[in-house]
Amino acid sequence: MRGFPNHPYIPNSDPQIQAEMLKELGMSSLDELHRDIPEEIRLHREMDIPEAFDSEYALRRHVEGLMKKNTTCKNYLNFLGAGCWQHDVPALCDEINSRGEFLTAYGGEPYNELGRFQSLFEYASMVAELVGMDVVNVPTMDWAQAAATTARMAQRYTGRRQVLVPSILDPDKLRIMRNYCDPDVELVQVACDKQGLMDLTDLEEKLSEQAAGVYFENPNYLGALEVNARQISDMAHAAGALSLVGVDPITLGVMAPPADYGADIVCGDLQPLGIHMNFGGGQSGFMATRDEERLVMEFPSRLFGIGPTSQEGEYGFGDVAYDRTSFGHLREKAKEYVGTQTALWGITAGVYLATMGPRGMEDVGQTMMQNAQYAVSKLNEIPNVAANALGGLYMKEFLVDFSKTGKTVAEINRALLSKGIFGGKDISAEFPAFGQSALYCVTEIHTCGDLDRLAAALTEIVR
């Protein structure tokens, strides 16, 4: 800034700086910057923030002091999941995704192409193999947006406007799906039985000529395995609808890929594949289909493929049907708008899958199943506590019913916090029919000692 050559960091709260900037803009006050903002949504008071700091050092110390108040899963034992799960992250994942050619490459265009295209192609190839499909997108923001996009893809593919979804679905995800699909796609809820599985009788009654697809998750939001997955897909197909399946990809080392039970479009979140939770922000949604042109052309997001170059024996990597996207030539005529995508997390998931390999993915899945079964057996030894309250098959997550203890989940979780443990997610408000129940998550990171500690703490709390 002219006049202040020796001060590279000068906050714009300085009156002289403000005055000079306003002069350049042809304004006399900061209020003129906000003249287009309606009066009813303006804040007519000072914000409750500290006074401006004198230096970057003072600001950093203040922020670091605030951050030290956080309690994280690094120093507390964690059993929270419900869409953002604690898994082991190999050091290689952080090493690769922090490299400059990936971390700073915004869109992967030729001017910064240093292996990004091939990395995304390899990621897509491995996820396709994992879910049993052929085509996988450059990932979008999260599972909720991916699920909403599958609904819209089904609507365009079939020309119908209803998508059936289970009543046991993450309420936040359902709200996002409704918001994203409205007004072109109507989401119709299908009842679930006492084991948390989709009620086939209710499904049959609600399947009509308006059904574009049936969306279900395996495992579902409460960890239950949808044992009727093939039957649901067959019923959807018989009605002329698509089978839309949401999956947790880390379970597919031991579970059948969705293609095996009739899925037409698969979606999910890549977060379990080598991505830290990042305070709930390490999300990355993917979609996958078979190699059918009609389906592929319904993807709104970028796809990467491989092809020969002008040099014989040489191959290159690039966009497939780029014009179909909103950032291609279609712009406002595109089928959906797609903005910045989470390509860096796609590369990270590719590194994770390449590091683990088929045997590693199977080992992770087996470990998660064994740990969860051990946890359920230990918790069921506690009087008046019912672990795996749904009573069916489960994977990684399960309900624990505390209704007979006379305590609420909120009370139990507060007591667990005092013992350095994050208890399961309280779902009593989301699904009152299950009483005072919590959704517990057990993964490959938990040891027998961790699970014994949880059981001992709960025994003391509910006594």
Tab-separated table of N, CA and C in Angstrom, residues 126-283:
chain	number	residue	atom	x	y	z
A	126	MET	N	-10.125	-47.716	-9.510
A	126	MET	CA	-10.134	-48.545	-8.301
A	126	MET	C	-11.482	-48.515	-7.595
A	127	VAL	N	-12.130	-47.348	-7.547
A	127	VAL	CA	-13.458	-47.281	-6.935
A	127	VAL	C	-14.454	-48.080	-7.770
A	128	ALA	N	-14.320	-48.012	-9.098
A	128	ALA	CA	-15.201	-48.789	-9.967
A	128	ALA	C	-15.075	-50.275	-9.671
A	129	GLU	N	-13.841	-50.758	-9.497
A	129	GLU	CA	-13.631	-52.164	-9.173
A	129	GLU	C	-14.234	-52.505	-7.813
A	130	LEU	N	-14.128	-51.578	-6.872
A	130	LEU	CA	-14.631	-51.810	-5.518
A	130	LEU	C	-16.152	-51.962	-5.509
A	131	VAL	N	-16.857	-51.124	-6.285
A	131	VAL	CA	-18.329	-51.145	-6.257
A	131	VAL	C	-18.924	-52.005	-7.365
A	132	GLY	N	-18.069	-52.557	-8.249
A	132	GLY	CA	-18.550	-53.423	-9.310
A	132	GLY	C	-19.123	-52.688	-10.496
A	133	MET	N	-18.702	-51.438	-10.697
A	133	MET	CA	-19.199	-50.621	-11.808
A	133	MET	C	-18.055	-50.303	-12.772
A	134	ASP	N	-18.351	-49.499	-13.790
A	134	ASP	CA	-17.361	-49.188	-14.819
A	134	ASP	C	-16.930	-47.732	-14.826
A	135	VAL	N	-17.847	-46.824	-14.471
A	135	VAL	CA	-17.601	-45.389	-14.616
A	135	VAL	C	-17.798	-44.710	-13.264
A	136	VAL	N	-16.828	-43.887	-12.858
A	136	VAL	CA	-16.882	-43.168	-11.581
A	136	VAL	C	-16.520	-41.711	-11.829
A	137	ASN	N	-17.229	-40.803	-11.147
A	137	ASN	CA	-17.014	-39.366	-11.364
A	137	ASN	C	-15.856	-38.821	-10.538
A	138	VAL	N	-15.368	-37.651	-10.936
A	138	VAL	CA	-14.518	-36.864	-10.041
A	138	VAL	C	-15.417	-36.457	-8.879
A	139	PRO	N	-15.032	-36.748	-7.641
A	139	PRO	CA	-15.991	-36.654	-6.531
A	139	PRO	C	-16.560	-35.258	-6.308
A	140	THR	N	-17.779	-35.260	-5.836
A	140	THR	CA	-18.482	-34.037	-5.490
A	140	THR	C	-18.368	-33.804	-3.978
A	141	MET	N	-19.173	-32.903	-3.439
A	141	MET	CA	-18.926	-32.428	-2.072
A	141	MET	C	-19.051	-33.492	-0.986
A	142	ASP	N	-20.125	-34.282	-0.990
A	142	ASP	CA	-20.318	-35.269	0.070
A	142	ASP	C	-21.350	-36.292	-0.371
A	143	TRP	N	-21.620	-37.256	0.497
A	143	TRP	CA	-22.567	-38.332	0.189
A	143	TRP	C	-23.969	-37.774	-0.060
A	144	ALA	N	-24.372	-36.782	0.729
A	144	ALA	CA	-25.718	-36.227	0.572
A	144	ALA	C	-25.915	-35.653	-0.826
A	145	GLN	N	-24.930	-34.886	-1.319
A	145	GLN	CA	-25.073	-34.342	-2.669
A	145	GLN	C	-25.001	-35.456	-3.707
A	146	ALA	N	-24.152	-36.462	-3.469
A	146	ALA	CA	-24.060	-37.580	-4.403
A	146	ALA	C	-25.385	-38.331	-4.474
A	147	ALA	N	-26.025	-38.544	-3.311
A	147	ALA	CA	-27.316	-39.225	-3.288
A	147	ALA	C	-28.380	-38.405	-4.015
A	148	ALA	N	-28.374	-37.101	-3.782
A	148	ALA	CA	-29.332	-36.238	-4.470
A	148	ALA	C	-29.097	-36.255	-5.981
A	149	THR	N	-27.836	-36.303	-6.381
A	149	THR	CA	-27.511	-36.335	-7.801
A	149	THR	C	-27.965	-37.645	-8.445
A	150	THR	N	-27.830	-38.770	-7.715
A	150	THR	CA	-28.309	-40.034	-8.274
A	150	THR	C	-29.811	-39.971	-8.500
A	151	ALA	N	-30.531	-39.297	-7.597
A	151	ALA	CA	-31.984	-39.161	-7.761
A	151	ALA	C	-32.303	-38.360	-9.020
A	152	ARG	N	-31.568	-37.282	-9.232
A	152	ARG	CA	-31.804	-36.466	-10.431
A	152	ARG	C	-31.397	-37.213	-11.705
A	153	MET	N	-30.316	-37.968	-11.637
A	153	MET	CA	-29.906	-38.768	-12.794
A	153	MET	C	-30.995	-39.776	-13.158
A	154	ALA	N	-31.585	-40.413	-12.129
A	154	ALA	CA	-32.659	-41.377	-12.371
A	154	ALA	C	-33.883	-40.701	-12.980
A	155	GLN	N	-34.186	-39.498	-12.492
A	155	GLN	CA	-35.339	-38.768	-13.034
A	155	GLN	C	-35.140	-38.436	-14.510
A	156	ARG	N	-33.943	-37.996	-14.878
A	156	ARG	CA	-33.694	-37.663	-16.282
A	156	ARG	C	-33.662	-38.924	-17.148
A	157	TYR	N	-33.110	-39.999	-16.604
A	157	TYR	CA	-32.972	-41.245	-17.353
A	157	TYR	C	-34.335	-41.852	-17.665
A	158	THR	N	-35.240	-41.839	-16.689
A	158	THR	CA	-36.536	-42.499	-16.854
A	158	THR	C	-37.649	-41.561	-17.320
A	159	GLY	N	-37.457	-40.253	-17.117
A	159	GLY	CA	-38.527	-39.310	-17.430
A	159	GLY	C	-39.617	-39.281	-16.360
A	160	ARG	N	-39.391	-39.946	-15.234
A	160	ARG	CA	-40.342	-39.965	-14.123
A	160	ARG	C	-39.854	-39.042	-13.012
A	161	ARG	N	-40.713	-38.791	-12.012
A	161	ARG	CA	-40.321	-37.761	-11.049
A	161	ARG	C	-40.361	-38.202	-9.587
A	162	GLN	N	-40.615	-39.471	-9.286
A	162	GLN	CA	-40.613	-39.923	-7.897
A	162	GLN	C	-39.406	-40.822	-7.620
A	163	VAL	N	-38.767	-40.602	-6.492
A	163	VAL	CA	-37.718	-41.500	-6.019
A	163	VAL	C	-38.099	-41.941	-4.614
A	164	LEU	N	-38.150	-43.252	-4.410
A	164	LEU	CA	-38.527	-43.805	-3.118
A	164	LEU	C	-37.283	-43.968	-2.244
A	165	VAL	N	-37.394	-43.546	-0.984
A	165	VAL	CA	-36.269	-43.610	-0.048
A	165	VAL	C	-36.751	-44.228	1.258
A	166	PRO	N	-35.888	-44.890	2.027
A	166	PRO	CA	-36.303	-45.504	3.296
A	166	PRO	C	-36.582	-44.450	4.358
A	167	SER	N	-37.500	-44.773	5.264
A	167	SER	CA	-37.808	-43.831	6.347
A	167	SER	C	-36.638	-43.728	7.320
A	168	ILE	N	-35.810	-44.781	7.410
A	168	ILE	CA	-34.598	-44.700	8.222
A	168	ILE	C	-33.462	-44.216	7.329
A	169	LEU	N	-33.280	-42.915	7.349
A	169	LEU	CA	-32.263	-42.235	6.551
A	169	LEU	C	-31.763	-41.072	7.389
A	170	ASP	N	-30.495	-40.759	7.277
A	170	ASP	CA	-29.933	-39.616	7.994
A	170	ASP	C	-30.814	-38.390	7.722
A	171	PRO	N	-31.459	-37.808	8.756
A	171	PRO	CA	-32.353	-36.669	8.526
A	171	PRO	C	-31.673	-35.492	7.836
A	172	ASP	N	-30.409	-35.247	8.159
A	172	ASP	CA	-29.692	-34.154	7.491
A	172	ASP	C	-29.536	-34.457	6.009
A	173	LYS	N	-29.204	-35.703	5.690
A	173	LYS	CA	-29.052	-36.093	4.286
A	173	LYS	C	-30.378	-35.953	3.540
A	174	LEU	N	-31.456	-36.374	4.186
A	174	LEU	CA	-32.773	-36.288	3.557
A	174	LEU	C	-33.134	-34.833	3.261
A	175	ARG	N	-32.826	-33.932	4.193
A	175	ARG	CA	-33.121	-32.517	3.963
A	175	ARG	C	-32.318	-31.968	2.784
A	176	ILE	N	-31.052	-32.354	2.709
A	176	ILE	CA	-30.212	-31.900	1.587
A	176	ILE	C	-30.754	-32.451	0.271
A	177	MET	N	-31.135	-33.723	0.271
A	177	MET	CA	-31.681	-34.328	-0.938
A	177	MET	C	-32.962	-33.626	-1.382
A	178	ARG	N	-33.848	-33.347	-0.436
A	178	ARG	CA	-35.092	-32.644	-0.781
A	178	ARG	C	-34.787	-31.263	-1.360
A	179	ASN	N	-33.871	-30.551	-0.719
A	179	ASN	CA	-33.530	-29.206	-1.173
A	179	ASN	C	-32.934	-29.231	-2.579
A	180	TYR	N	-32.069	-30.220	-2.845
A	180	TYR	CA	-31.384	-30.295	-4.135
A	180	TYR	C	-32.328	-30.793	-5.235
A	181	CYS	N	-33.263	-31.663	-4.882
A	181	CYS	CA	-34.139	-32.277	-5.883
A	181	CYS	C	-35.376	-31.442	-6.203
A	182	ASP	N	-35.814	-30.620	-5.279
A	182	ASP	CA	-37.015	-29.820	-5.475
A	182	ASP	C	-36.822	-28.802	-6.608
A	183	PRO	N	-37.804	-28.610	-7.484
A	183	PRO	CA	-39.135	-29.215	-7.507
A	183	PRO	C	-39.260	-30.362	-8.514
A	184	ASP	N	-38.145	-30.793	-9.101
A	184	ASP	CA	-38.224	-31.759	-10.199
A	184	ASP	C	-38.377	-33.194	-9.739
A	185	VAL	N	-37.893	-33.504	-8.532
A	185	VAL	CA	-37.939	-34.879	-8.034
A	185	VAL	C	-38.634	-34.892	-6.681
A	186	GLU	N	-39.644	-35.747	-6.553
A	186	GLU	CA	-40.354	-35.912	-5.288
A	186	GLU	C	-39.792	-37.136	-4.570
A	187	LEU	N	-39.369	-36.956	-3.316
A	187	LEU	CA	-38.864	-38.062	-2.518
A	187	LEU	C	-39.995	-38.635	-1.675
A	188	VAL	N	-40.288	-39.909	-1.869
A	188	VAL	CA	-41.378	-40.588	-1.168
A	188	VAL	C	-40.771	-41.578	-0.179
A	189	GLN	N	-41.121	-41.450	1.094
A	189	GLN	CA	-40.536	-42.319	2.108
A	189	GLN	C	-41.276	-43.656	2.197
A	190	VAL	N	-40.476	-44.715	2.335
A	190	VAL	CA	-40.998	-46.075	2.484
A	190	VAL	C	-40.753	-46.518	3.922
A	191	ALA	N	-41.736	-47.142	4.528
A	191	ALA	CA	-41.617	-47.579	5.913
A	191	ALA	C	-40.511	-48.621	6.073
A	192	CYS	N	-39.977	-48.706	7.293
A	192	CYS	CA	-38.976	-49.727	7.626
A	192	CYS	C	-39.507	-50.591	8.761
A	193	ASP	N	-39.051	-51.847	8.809
A	193	ASP	CA	-39.529	-52.765	9.838
A	193	ASP	C	-38.735	-52.606	11.129
A	194	LYS	N	-38.982	-53.498	12.113
A	194	LYS	CA	-38.358	-53.379	13.425
A	194	LYS	C	-36.850	-53.597	13.395
A	195	GLN	N	-36.340	-54.243	12.324
A	195	GLN	CA	-34.898	-54.430	12.188
A	195	GLN	C	-34.243	-53.305	11.389
A	196	GLY	N	-35.040	-52.279	11.072
A	196	GLY	CA	-34.498	-51.134	10.347
A	196	GLY	C	-34.404	-51.334	8.854
A	197	LEU	N	-34.978	-52.416	8.333
A	197	LEU	CA	-34.890	-52.727	6.906
A	197	LEU	C	-36.125	-52.212	6.170
A	198	MET	N	-35.974	-51.964	4.883
A	198	MET	CA	-37.077	-51.444	4.096
A	198	MET	C	-38.236	-52.451	4.071
A	199	ASP	N	-39.448	-51.970	4.339
A	199	ASP	CA	-40.641	-52.804	4.342
A	199	ASP	C	-41.052	-53.083	2.896
A	200	LEU	N	-40.934	-54.326	2.474
A	200	LEU	CA	-41.178	-54.673	1.073
A	200	LEU	C	-42.645	-54.525	0.688
A	201	THR	N	-43.546	-54.733	1.634
A	201	THR	CA	-44.972	-54.562	1.337
A	201	THR	C	-45.285	-53.106	1.054
A	202	ASP	N	-44.752	-52.209	1.901
A	202	ASP	CA	-44.970	-50.774	1.689
A	202	ASP	C	-44.282	-50.313	0.404
A	203	LEU	N	-43.112	-50.886	0.123
A	203	LEU	CA	-42.402	-50.546	-1.110
A	203	LEU	C	-43.243	-50.918	-2.326
A	204	GLU	N	-43.808	-52.116	-2.305
A	204	GLU	CA	-44.609	-52.573	-3.445
A	204	GLU	C	-45.823	-51.675	-3.658
A	205	GLU	N	-46.426	-51.224	-2.561
A	205	GLU	CA	-47.607	-50.360	-2.663
A	205	GLU	C	-47.271	-48.991	-3.243
A	206	LYS	N	-46.050	-48.507	-2.957
A	206	LYS	CA	-45.682	-47.150	-3.381
A	206	LYS	C	-44.966	-47.099	-4.727
A	207	LEU	N	-44.529	-48.268	-5.221
A	207	LEU	CA	-43.936	-48.301	-6.554
A	207	LEU	C	-45.037	-48.100	-7.587
A	208	SER	N	-44.861	-47.111	-8.443
A	208	SER	CA	-45.878	-46.809	-9.451
A	208	SER	C	-45.198	-46.416	-10.751
A	209	GLU	N	-45.998	-46.027	-11.710
A	209	GLU	CA	-45.461	-45.593	-13.001
A	209	GLU	C	-44.722	-44.272	-12.890
A	210	GLN	N	-44.821	-43.639	-11.730
A	210	GLN	CA	-44.110	-42.378	-11.510
A	210	GLN	C	-42.739	-42.593	-10.877
A	211	ALA	N	-42.411	-43.843	-10.508
A	211	ALA	CA	-41.162	-44.113	-9.798
A	211	ALA	C	-39.969	-44.114	-10.743
A	212	ALA	N	-39.048	-43.181	-10.518
A	212	ALA	CA	-37.814	-43.130	-11.309
A	212	ALA	C	-36.750	-44.044	-10.714
A	213	GLY	N	-36.790	-44.223	-9.395
A	213	GLY	CA	-35.780	-45.050	-8.753
A	213	GLY	C	-36.136	-45.360	-7.317
A	214	VAL	N	-35.471	-46.373	-6.772
A	214	VAL	CA	-35.578	-46.705	-5.357
A	214	VAL	C	-34.182	-46.554	-4.767
A	215	TYR	N	-34.053	-45.640	-3.806
A	215	TYR	CA	-32.765	-45.398	-3.166
A	215	TYR	C	-32.746	-46.076	-1.800
A	216	PHE	N	-31.707	-46.878	-1.545
A	216	PHE	CA	-31.512	-47.457	-0.221
A	216	PHE	C	-30.021	-47.567	0.052
A	217	GLU	N	-29.667	-47.727	1.328
A	217	GLU	CA	-28.263	-47.776	1.723
A	217	GLU	C	-27.929	-49.129	2.333
A	218	ASN	N	-26.697	-49.575	2.107
A	218	ASN	CA	-26.282	-50.887	2.590
A	218	ASN	C	-24.799	-50.856	2.990
A	219	PRO	N	-24.465	-50.781	4.300
A	219	PRO	CA	-25.379	-50.736	5.441
A	219	PRO	C	-26.112	-49.409	5.529
A	220	ASN	N	-27.253	-49.416	6.255
A	220	ASN	CA	-28.037	-48.188	6.310
A	220	ASN	C	-27.532	-47.262	7.416
A	221	TYR	N	-28.261	-46.174	7.620
A	221	TYR	CA	-27.844	-45.135	8.563
A	221	TYR	C	-27.606	-45.688	9.965
A	222	LEU	N	-28.374	-46.721	10.363
A	222	LEU	CA	-28.242	-47.287	11.700
A	222	LEU	C	-27.352	-48.520	11.712
A	223	GLY	N	-26.622	-48.749	10.629
A	223	GLY	CA	-25.656	-49.836	10.577
A	223	GLY	C	-26.211	-51.171	10.135
A	224	ALA	N	-27.518	-51.267	9.910
A	224	ALA	CA	-28.141	-52.547	9.548
A	224	ALA	C	-27.833	-52.899	8.093
A	225	LEU	N	-27.570	-54.186	7.847
A	225	LEU	CA	-27.334	-54.658	6.488
A	225	LEU	C	-28.671	-54.958	5.824
A	226	GLU	N	-28.868	-54.402	4.630
A	226	GLU	CA	-30.116	-54.594	3.890
A	226	GLU	C	-30.077	-55.954	3.203
A	227	VAL	N	-30.572	-56.976	3.928
A	227	VAL	CA	-30.481	-58.353	3.433
A	227	VAL	C	-31.407	-58.609	2.245
A	228	ASN	N	-32.366	-57.711	2.018
A	228	ASN	CA	-33.286	-57.858	0.888
A	228	ASN	C	-32.864	-57.004	-0.306
A	229	ALA	N	-31.573	-56.687	-0.384
A	229	ALA	CA	-31.094	-55.769	-1.419
A	229	ALA	C	-31.447	-56.253	-2.827
A	230	ARG	N	-31.214	-57.529	-3.124
A	230	ARG	CA	-31.532	-58.050	-4.454
A	230	ARG	C	-33.023	-57.943	-4.741
A	231	GLN	N	-33.857	-58.240	-3.758
A	231	GLN	CA	-35.294	-58.178	-3.964
A	231	GLN	C	-35.752	-56.744	-4.215
A	232	ILE	N	-35.155	-55.789	-3.496
A	232	ILE	CA	-35.504	-54.378	-3.709
A	232	ILE	C	-35.153	-53.959	-5.131
A	233	SER	N	-33.952	-54.333	-5.591
A	233	SER	CA	-33.549	-53.990	-6.952
A	233	SER	C	-34.488	-54.621	-7.977
A	234	ASP	N	-34.841	-55.878	-7.775
A	234	ASP	CA	-35.735	-56.565	-8.710
A	234	ASP	C	-37.102	-55.896	-8.756
A	235	MET	N	-37.606	-55.480	-7.601
A	235	MET	CA	-38.904	-54.801	-7.553
A	235	MET	C	-38.838	-53.460	-8.281
A	236	ALA	N	-37.725	-52.737	-8.100
A	236	ALA	CA	-37.561	-51.459	-8.802
A	236	ALA	C	-37.540	-51.681	-10.311
A	237	HIS	N	-36.764	-52.650	-10.755
A	237	HIS	CA	-36.651	-52.918	-12.188
A	237	HIS	C	-37.980	-53.369	-12.784
A	238	ALA	N	-38.745	-54.181	-12.032
A	238	ALA	CA	-40.043	-54.647	-12.525
A	238	ALA	C	-41.010	-53.485	-12.734
A	239	ALA	N	-40.813	-52.404	-11.957
A	239	ALA	CA	-41.668	-51.226	-12.086
A	239	ALA	C	-41.114	-50.217	-13.082
A	240	GLY	N	-39.992	-50.553	-13.739
A	240	GLY	CA	-39.394	-49.639	-14.704
A	240	GLY	C	-38.545	-48.562	-14.069
A	241	ALA	N	-38.165	-48.765	-12.795
A	241	ALA	CA	-37.345	-47.782	-12.079
A	241	ALA	C	-35.920	-48.290	-11.942
A	242	LEU	N	-35.013	-47.402	-11.538
A	242	LEU	CA	-33.619	-47.757	-11.334
A	242	LEU	C	-33.373	-48.096	-9.870
A	243	SER	N	-32.394	-48.958	-9.643
A	243	SER	CA	-31.954	-49.275	-8.287
A	243	SER	C	-30.784	-48.358	-7.938
A	244	LEU	N	-30.963	-47.524	-6.915
A	244	LEU	CA	-29.964	-46.538	-6.497
A	244	LEU	C	-29.453	-46.937	-5.124
A	245	VAL	N	-28.163	-47.218	-5.015
A	245	VAL	CA	-27.621	-47.775	-3.779
A	245	VAL	C	-26.536	-46.874	-3.206
A	246	GLY	N	-26.688	-46.538	-1.920
A	246	GLY	CA	-25.657	-45.793	-1.210
A	246	GLY	C	-24.825	-46.739	-0.370
A	247	VAL	N	-23.506	-46.617	-0.415
A	247	VAL	CA	-22.628	-47.535	0.303
A	247	VAL	C	-21.527	-46.778	1.056
A	248	ASP	N	-21.059	-47.441	2.110
A	248	ASP	CA	-19.836	-47.023	2.795
A	248	ASP	C	-18.717	-47.845	2.154
A	249	PRO	N	-17.832	-47.240	1.358
A	249	PRO	CA	-16.907	-48.036	0.549
A	249	PRO	C	-15.932	-48.893	1.335
A	250	ILE	N	-15.648	-48.526	2.590
A	250	ILE	CA	-14.664	-49.314	3.340
A	250	ILE	C	-15.223	-50.677	3.746
A	251	THR	N	-16.540	-50.853	3.642
A	251	THR	CA	-17.140	-52.144	3.978
A	251	THR	C	-17.040	-53.141	2.829
A	252	LEU	N	-16.652	-52.682	1.641
A	252	LEU	CA	-16.738	-53.532	0.452
A	252	LEU	C	-15.576	-54.508	0.315
A	253	GLY	N	-14.656	-54.511	1.272
A	253	GLY	CA	-13.639	-55.551	1.281
A	253	GLY	C	-14.205	-56.892	1.707
A	254	VAL	N	-15.372	-56.849	2.384
A	254	VAL	CA	-16.008	-58.085	2.851
A	254	VAL	C	-17.454	-58.218	2.392
A	255	MET	N	-18.054	-57.118	1.961
A	255	MET	CA	-19.435	-57.163	1.490
A	255	MET	C	-19.481	-57.246	-0.031
A	256	ALA	N	-20.562	-57.799	-0.562
A	256	ALA	CA	-20.730	-57.893	-2.010
A	256	ALA	C	-20.850	-56.498	-2.606
A	257	PRO	N	-20.254	-56.242	-3.761
A	257	PRO	CA	-20.408	-54.937	-4.411
A	257	PRO	C	-21.846	-54.737	-4.848
A	258	PRO	N	-22.342	-53.494	-4.845
A	258	PRO	CA	-23.748	-53.233	-5.189
A	258	PRO	C	-24.169	-53.764	-6.563
A	259	ALA	N	-23.237	-53.826	-7.500
A	259	ALA	CA	-23.585	-54.352	-8.826
A	259	ALA	C	-24.071	-55.788	-8.737
A	260	ASP	N	-23.604	-56.549	-7.733
A	260	ASP	CA	-23.990	-57.949	-7.587
A	260	ASP	C	-25.452	-58.108	-7.202
A	261	TYR	N	-26.053	-57.079	-6.608
A	261	TYR	CA	-27.471	-57.201	-6.272
A	261	TYR	C	-28.328	-56.181	-7.034
A	262	GLY	N	-27.864	-55.833	-8.243
A	262	GLY	CA	-28.732	-55.131	-9.185
A	262	GLY	C	-28.679	-53.631	-9.211
A	263	ALA	N	-27.699	-53.013	-8.557
A	263	ALA	CA	-27.631	-51.557	-8.545
A	263	ALA	C	-27.381	-51.005	-9.946
A	264	ASP	N	-28.060	-49.906	-10.269
A	264	ASP	CA	-27.830	-49.194	-11.531
A	264	ASP	C	-26.920	-47.989	-11.329
A	265	ILE	N	-27.102	-47.286	-10.214
A	265	ILE	CA	-26.240	-46.163	-9.845
A	265	ILE	C	-25.840	-46.352	-8.387
A	266	VAL	N	-24.555	-46.226	-8.120
A	266	VAL	CA	-24.034	-46.378	-6.760
A	266	VAL	C	-23.476	-45.030	-6.311
A	267	CYS	N	-23.670	-44.698	-5.038
A	267	CYS	CA	-23.071	-43.467	-4.508
A	267	CYS	C	-22.598	-43.734	-3.085
A	268	GLY	N	-21.874	-42.784	-2.542
A	268	GLY	CA	-21.368	-42.924	-1.181
A	268	GLY	C	-20.386	-41.822	-0.862
A	269	ASP	N	-19.674	-41.983	0.236
A	269	ASP	CA	-18.692	-40.982	0.673
A	269	ASP	C	-17.323	-41.627	0.765
A	270	LEU	N	-16.313	-40.936	0.256
A	270	LEU	CA	-14.948	-41.448	0.247
A	270	LEU	C	-14.222	-41.235	1.572
A	271	GLN	N	-14.843	-40.533	2.511
A	271	GLN	CA	-14.146	-40.136	3.733
A	271	GLN	C	-13.461	-41.299	4.463
A	272	PRO	N	-14.048	-42.522	4.504
A	272	PRO	CA	-13.352	-43.609	5.193
A	272	PRO	C	-12.056	-44.050	4.518
A	273	LEU	N	-11.860	-43.658	3.259
A	273	LEU	CA	-10.708	-44.148	2.495
A	273	LEU	C	-9.527	-43.184	2.594
A	274	GLY	N	-8.905	-43.118	3.760
A	274	GLY	CA	-7.679	-42.339	3.909
A	274	GLY	C	-7.861	-40.856	4.128
A	275	ILE	N	-9.057	-40.436	4.541
A	275	ILE	CA	-9.327	-39.007	4.719
A	275	ILE	C	-9.664	-38.738	6.185
A	276	HIS	N	-8.971	-37.798	6.793
A	276	HIS	CA	-9.233	-37.442	8.184
A	276	HIS	C	-10.624	-36.835	8.324
A	277	MET	N	-11.163	-36.904	9.542
A	277	MET	CA	-12.511	-36.355	9.768
A	277	MET	C	-12.529	-34.831	9.643
A	278	ASN	N	-11.442	-34.189	10.039
A	278	ASN	CA	-11.331	-32.728	9.871
A	278	ASN	C	-12.547	-31.982	10.422
A	279	PHE	N	-12.935	-32.268	11.641
A	279	PHE	CA	-14.070	-31.597	12.277
A	279	PHE	C	-15.334	-31.722	11.424
A	280	GLY	N	-15.514	-32.861	10.778
A	280	GLY	CA	-16.702	-33.098	9.953
A	280	GLY	C	-16.560	-32.617	8.525
A	281	GLY	N	-15.396	-32.105	8.150
A	281	GLY	CA	-15.248	-31.523	6.819
A	281	GLY	C	-14.487	-32.348	5.811
A	282	GLY	N	-14.127	-33.592	6.180
A	282	GLY	CA	-13.365	-34.406	5.226
A	282	GLY	C	-14.255	-35.242	4.338
A	283	GLN	N	-15.331	-34.662	3.822
A	283	GLN	CA	-16.319	-35.425	3.057
A	283	GLN	C	-16.046	-35.338	1.554
